[in-house]
Amino acid sequence: MYLCSKTLTLMSSLVIQLKGKRQPTCNKVTTLVDQVNLIRTKFVYQALFHMKRNYTKFVYRLIAKWTNSDSYFTIIEQCTICFEYIHNDQIYTVPKCLHRYCFSCMRQHVEAKLLQGKLPECPHEKCESKIRIEGCKKFLNPELYDIMRLRVKEASILPKDRVYCPFSKCSAFMSKTEVIAHTPSSSSTAAGDTGMRRCVECNRLFCINCKVPWHDGMTCSGYMKSYVFQSSNEAKLKSLATKERWRECINCKNLVELTSGCYHIDCRCGYQFCYTCGAEWVDKKQTCGCRLWDEHNIIYA
């Protein structure tokens, strides 16, 4: 493998860094070293040589000839997660950082993050490069791809502006702007300030204030006391949450169950609060006088 540099001193320093004898101190040099080492892994045999400047064009032409011809070689790479040797067309390159992993490992990594309610980042340690949804279609099945699209949309909308359809067979995710635009102006006027909205997917009416199917002719408080609500699945869930001592996040209204660890809750929407009383945590500090943990929960964790 041939490399070219402006000065012999710089070249010698770069060769030392490529051999791992010295760590780069500049971010651009670190990126260059990572990229060169990635290319080196594609060769059965490679070595570092100093080269005259006027030889550069010849080397580029030679590499281009090899790259455009299938008869010369097949590129095999080793995935640094599973250590399997994989054909390079089954390798995913993370944008920006250019770290590369096989489709199988990337699929497992992305799936784990999505099921945690997070958007996936590069698996490389301490690397925060984002994994773009456009490139994930190569290794994600349709179900996981749809979940990732949902996570991307959720991340683009503030927690206070997120809306979910209350009908269990729909549960569509929307923004308040989308809901308002989809609700006919005549319906909005007729509903006044009662909160009647129409789902963008199933087109059924619901109350945006109390997050239940639309209760025509009843206020939110009146509906909550009615037999219709008391016998609904929403009421059963609230009853179960009270019995099991689950806590509702006041920011996104999601239910949180503490199975182990301390009482400091960091909700997926970004809101932090005390699990015991629901008081908000500000700047990672509690604003209440509740105990921070229970010894049993800590030992269990």
Coordinates of C-alpha atoms in Angstrom, one line a residue:
M1 CA 0.0 0.0 0.0
Y2 CA 1.4 3.4 -1.0
L3 CA 1.0 6.7 0.7
C4 CA 2.1 10.3 -0.3
S5 CA 2.8 13.3 1.9
K6 CA 4.2 16.8 1.4
T7 CA 7.1 16.4 3.7
L8 CA 9.2 13.5 4.9
T9 CA 8.9 14.6 8.5
L10 CA 5.1 14.6 8.4
M11 CA 5.1 11.3 6.5
S12 CA 7.3 9.7 9.1
S13 CA 5.1 10.9 11.9
L14 CA 2.0 9.6 10.1
V15 CA 3.6 6.1 9.5
I16 CA 4.4 5.9 13.3
Q17 CA 0.8 6.7 14.1
L18 CA -0.5 4.2 11.5
K19 CA 1.6 1.5 13.2
G20 CA 0.0 2.3 16.5
K21 CA 3.2 3.5 18.1
R22 CA 1.9 6.9 18.8
Q23 CA -1.7 8.3 19.2
P24 CA -2.8 11.2 16.9
T25 CA -3.4 14.5 18.7
C26 CA -5.5 16.1 16.0
N27 CA -9.1 15.1 15.1
K28 CA -8.4 15.3 11.4
V29 CA -5.4 13.1 11.7
T30 CA -7.3 10.7 13.8
T31 CA -10.0 10.4 11.1
L32 CA -7.3 10.0 8.4
V33 CA -5.6 7.2 10.4
D34 CA -8.9 5.4 11.0
Q35 CA -9.8 5.6 7.3
V36 CA -6.3 4.4 6.1
N37 CA -6.4 1.5 8.7
L38 CA -9.8 0.6 7.4
I39 CA -8.5 0.4 3.8
R40 CA -5.5 -1.7 5.0
T41 CA -7.9 -4.4 6.4
K42 CA -9.1 -5.1 2.8
F43 CA -5.7 -6.4 1.7
V44 CA -4.3 -9.9 2.2
Y45 CA -0.8 -8.3 2.4
Q46 CA 0.0 -4.6 2.8
A47 CA 2.9 -2.5 3.9
L48 CA 3.7 1.2 4.3
F49 CA 6.2 2.8 2.0
H50 CA 7.5 6.3 1.3
M51 CA 6.7 7.2 -2.3
K52 CA 7.8 10.0 -4.7
R53 CA 5.1 12.5 -5.5
N54 CA 5.2 11.8 -9.3
Y55 CA 4.3 8.1 -8.7
T56 CA 0.9 9.1 -7.2
K57 CA -1.1 9.1 -10.5
F58 CA 0.2 5.6 -11.4
V59 CA -1.0 4.2 -8.1
Y60 CA -4.4 5.8 -8.4
R61 CA -4.9 4.3 -11.9
L62 CA -3.8 0.9 -10.6
I63 CA -6.3 1.0 -7.7
A64 CA -9.1 2.2 -10.1
K65 CA -8.4 -0.7 -12.4
W66 CA -8.6 -3.2 -9.5
T67 CA -11.7 -1.6 -8.1
N68 CA -13.6 -1.7 -11.4
S69 CA -12.8 -5.3 -12.2
D70 CA -14.4 -8.2 -10.5
S71 CA -11.8 -10.6 -11.9
Y72 CA -9.0 -9.2 -9.7
F73 CA -10.3 -9.9 -6.2
T74 CA -13.3 -10.1 -3.9
I75 CA -13.1 -7.8 -0.9
I76 CA -13.7 -9.6 2.4
E77 CA -13.8 -7.7 5.7
Q78 CA -13.8 -8.8 9.3
C79 CA -16.6 -7.3 11.4
T80 CA -15.1 -5.9 14.6
I81 CA -18.2 -7.0 16.6
C82 CA -18.7 -10.6 15.7
F83 CA -15.2 -11.1 14.1
E84 CA -16.8 -12.9 11.2
Y85 CA -15.3 -12.4 7.7
I86 CA -18.1 -10.9 5.6
H87 CA -18.3 -9.8 1.9
N88 CA -18.0 -6.1 1.7
D89 CA -21.5 -5.6 0.2
Q90 CA -22.9 -7.0 3.5
I91 CA -21.1 -4.3 5.5
Y92 CA -22.8 -1.1 6.7
T93 CA -20.7 2.1 6.9
V94 CA -21.9 4.6 9.6
P95 CA -22.0 8.1 8.1
K96 CA -19.6 10.7 9.3
C97 CA -17.4 8.4 11.4
L98 CA -17.1 5.7 8.7
H99 CA -17.0 2.8 11.2
R100 CA -18.1 -0.4 9.5
Y101 CA -20.0 -3.5 10.8
C102 CA -21.8 -6.4 9.2
F103 CA -25.6 -6.3 8.6
S104 CA -26.3 -8.9 11.2
C105 CA -24.6 -7.0 14.0
M106 CA -26.1 -3.7 12.9
R107 CA -29.6 -5.3 12.9
Q108 CA -29.2 -6.5 16.4
H109 CA -27.8 -3.2 17.6
V110 CA -30.5 -1.1 16.0
E111 CA -33.3 -3.4 17.2
A112 CA -32.1 -3.2 20.8
K113 CA -32.0 0.6 20.8
L114 CA -35.4 0.9 19.1
L115 CA -37.0 -1.3 21.7
Q116 CA -35.5 0.9 24.4
G117 CA -37.3 3.9 22.8
K118 CA -34.0 5.4 21.5
L119 CA -32.6 6.3 18.2
P120 CA -29.5 4.2 17.5
E121 CA -25.9 5.6 17.3
C122 CA -22.7 4.1 16.1
P123 CA -21.8 0.9 18.1
H124 CA -18.2 2.0 18.3
E125 CA -17.2 2.9 21.9
K126 CA -17.7 6.6 22.7
C127 CA -18.7 7.3 19.1
E128 CA -21.9 9.4 18.9
S129 CA -22.4 9.4 15.1
K130 CA -26.1 9.1 14.2
I131 CA -27.3 6.1 12.2
R132 CA -29.5 7.5 9.4
I133 CA -32.7 5.7 8.5
E134 CA -32.0 5.9 4.8
G135 CA -29.2 3.3 5.0
C136 CA -31.0 1.0 7.4
K137 CA -33.3 -0.4 4.9
K138 CA -30.5 -2.7 3.7
F139 CA -30.5 -4.7 6.9
L140 CA -33.8 -4.0 8.8
N141 CA -37.0 -6.0 8.2
P142 CA -40.1 -3.9 7.3
E143 CA -41.4 -4.0 10.9
L144 CA -38.2 -2.7 12.5
Y145 CA -37.9 -0.1 9.7
D146 CA -41.4 1.2 10.5
I147 CA -40.5 1.4 14.2
M148 CA -37.4 3.4 13.3
R149 CA -39.4 5.8 11.2
L150 CA -41.7 6.3 14.2
R151 CA -38.7 7.0 16.5
V152 CA -37.3 9.5 14.0
K153 CA -40.7 11.3 13.9
E154 CA -41.0 11.2 17.7
A155 CA -37.5 12.8 18.1
S156 CA -38.5 15.6 15.7
I157 CA -41.5 16.6 17.9
L158 CA -41.4 18.1 21.3
P159 CA -42.8 15.8 24.0
K160 CA -45.6 18.3 24.9
D161 CA -46.7 18.3 21.2
R162 CA -46.9 14.5 20.8
V163 CA -50.4 12.9 20.5
Y164 CA -51.3 9.2 20.3
C165 CA -54.7 8.0 19.1
P166 CA -56.5 6.5 22.2
F167 CA -58.1 3.7 20.1
S168 CA -56.2 0.5 20.8
K169 CA -56.5 -0.8 17.2
C170 CA -55.0 2.4 15.9
S171 CA -52.6 4.1 18.4
A172 CA -51.3 6.4 15.6
F173 CA -48.6 8.8 16.6
M174 CA -49.3 12.4 15.6
S175 CA -48.2 16.0 16.4
K176 CA -50.7 18.5 17.7
T177 CA -50.2 20.5 14.4
E178 CA -51.2 17.5 12.3
V179 CA -54.3 16.8 14.4
I180 CA -55.5 20.4 14.2
A181 CA -55.0 20.4 10.5
H182 CA -56.8 17.1 10.1
T183 CA -59.8 18.2 12.2
P184 CA -62.4 20.0 10.1
S185 CA -62.9 23.6 11.0
S186 CA -66.6 23.0 11.5
S187 CA -65.9 20.3 14.0
S188 CA -63.4 22.5 15.9
T189 CA -65.9 25.3 16.0
A190 CA -68.7 23.1 17.2
A191 CA -66.4 21.5 19.9
G192 CA -65.3 24.9 21.1
D193 CA -62.6 24.5 23.8
T194 CA -63.7 21.0 24.7
G195 CA -60.8 19.4 22.9
M196 CA -62.5 17.3 20.2
R197 CA -60.0 16.2 17.6
R198 CA -59.9 13.7 14.7
C199 CA -57.2 11.0 14.3
V200 CA -55.2 11.3 11.0
E201 CA -55.1 7.5 10.6
C202 CA -58.5 6.1 11.6
N203 CA -60.5 9.3 11.4
R204 CA -62.3 8.7 14.7
L205 CA -62.9 11.5 17.2
F206 CA -61.1 11.7 20.5
C207 CA -60.5 14.2 23.3
I208 CA -57.1 15.7 23.2
N209 CA -57.4 16.9 26.9
C210 CA -58.1 13.6 28.6
K211 CA -56.7 11.3 25.9
V212 CA -59.9 9.1 25.5
P213 CA -62.4 8.5 22.7
W214 CA -64.7 11.6 22.2
H215 CA -67.3 12.0 25.0
D216 CA -70.0 14.0 23.2
G217 CA -72.1 16.2 25.5
M218 CA -69.9 15.5 28.6
T219 CA -67.0 17.4 30.2
C220 CA -63.8 15.6 30.8
S221 CA -64.4 15.5 34.6
G222 CA -67.9 14.3 34.1
Y223 CA -66.7 11.5 31.7
M224 CA -64.1 10.3 34.2
K225 CA -66.9 9.8 36.8
S226 CA -69.3 8.2 34.3
Y227 CA -70.0 4.4 34.1
V228 CA -68.8 4.5 30.5
F229 CA -65.3 5.4 31.6
Q230 CA -65.3 3.3 34.7
S231 CA -66.0 0.2 32.7
S232 CA -63.4 1.1 29.9
N233 CA -59.9 -0.3 29.4
E234 CA -58.5 3.1 30.3
A235 CA -60.1 3.0 33.7
K236 CA -58.9 -0.6 34.3
L237 CA -55.3 0.5 33.4
K238 CA -55.5 3.4 35.8
S239 CA -56.8 1.1 38.5
L240 CA -53.9 -1.4 37.8
A241 CA -51.4 1.5 37.9
T242 CA -52.7 2.6 41.3
K243 CA -52.6 -0.9 42.6
E244 CA -49.0 -1.6 41.4
R245 CA -47.9 1.9 42.4
W246 CA -46.8 2.9 38.9
R247 CA -46.1 6.5 38.3
E248 CA -47.4 8.7 35.4
C249 CA -45.0 11.1 33.8
I250 CA -46.7 14.5 34.0
N251 CA -44.9 15.6 30.9
C252 CA -45.7 12.9 28.3
K253 CA -48.4 10.9 30.4
N254 CA -46.6 7.6 29.9
L255 CA -46.7 5.1 32.8
V256 CA -43.4 4.2 34.5
E257 CA -42.8 1.1 36.6
L258 CA -39.8 0.9 38.9
T259 CA -38.4 -2.6 39.1
S260 CA -35.0 -1.8 40.5
G261 CA -32.6 1.1 41.2
C262 CA -33.1 4.5 42.8
Y263 CA -36.3 6.7 42.8
H264 CA -34.8 9.2 40.3
I265 CA -36.7 8.6 37.0
D266 CA -35.3 9.8 33.7
C267 CA -38.3 9.4 31.4
R268 CA -37.9 8.6 27.7
C269 CA -39.3 12.1 26.9
G270 CA -36.5 13.7 28.8
Y271 CA -38.5 14.7 31.9
Q272 CA -36.9 13.8 35.2
F273 CA -38.9 13.3 38.4
C274 CA -39.2 11.5 41.8
Y275 CA -40.9 8.2 41.5
T276 CA -42.3 8.5 45.1
C277 CA -44.1 11.8 44.8
G278 CA -43.8 12.8 41.2
A279 CA -41.9 16.1 42.0
E280 CA -39.6 17.3 39.2
W281 CA -35.8 17.0 39.3
V282 CA -34.1 20.2 38.3
D283 CA -30.5 20.2 37.0
K284 CA -30.2 16.5 38.1
K285 CA -31.2 17.5 41.7
Q286 CA -34.4 16.5 43.5
T287 CA -36.8 19.2 44.7
C288 CA -38.5 17.1 47.3
G289 CA -37.6 15.5 50.6
C290 CA -38.3 11.9 49.6
R291 CA -35.7 9.1 50.0
L292 CA -33.5 8.7 47.0
W293 CA -33.5 4.9 47.1
D294 CA -34.7 1.8 48.9
E295 CA -31.9 -0.6 49.9
H296 CA -33.8 -3.6 48.6
N297 CA -34.2 -2.1 45.1
I298 CA -30.5 -1.2 44.9
I299 CA -29.3 -4.7 46.0
Y300 CA -31.7 -6.3 43.5
A301 CA -30.4 -4.1 40.7

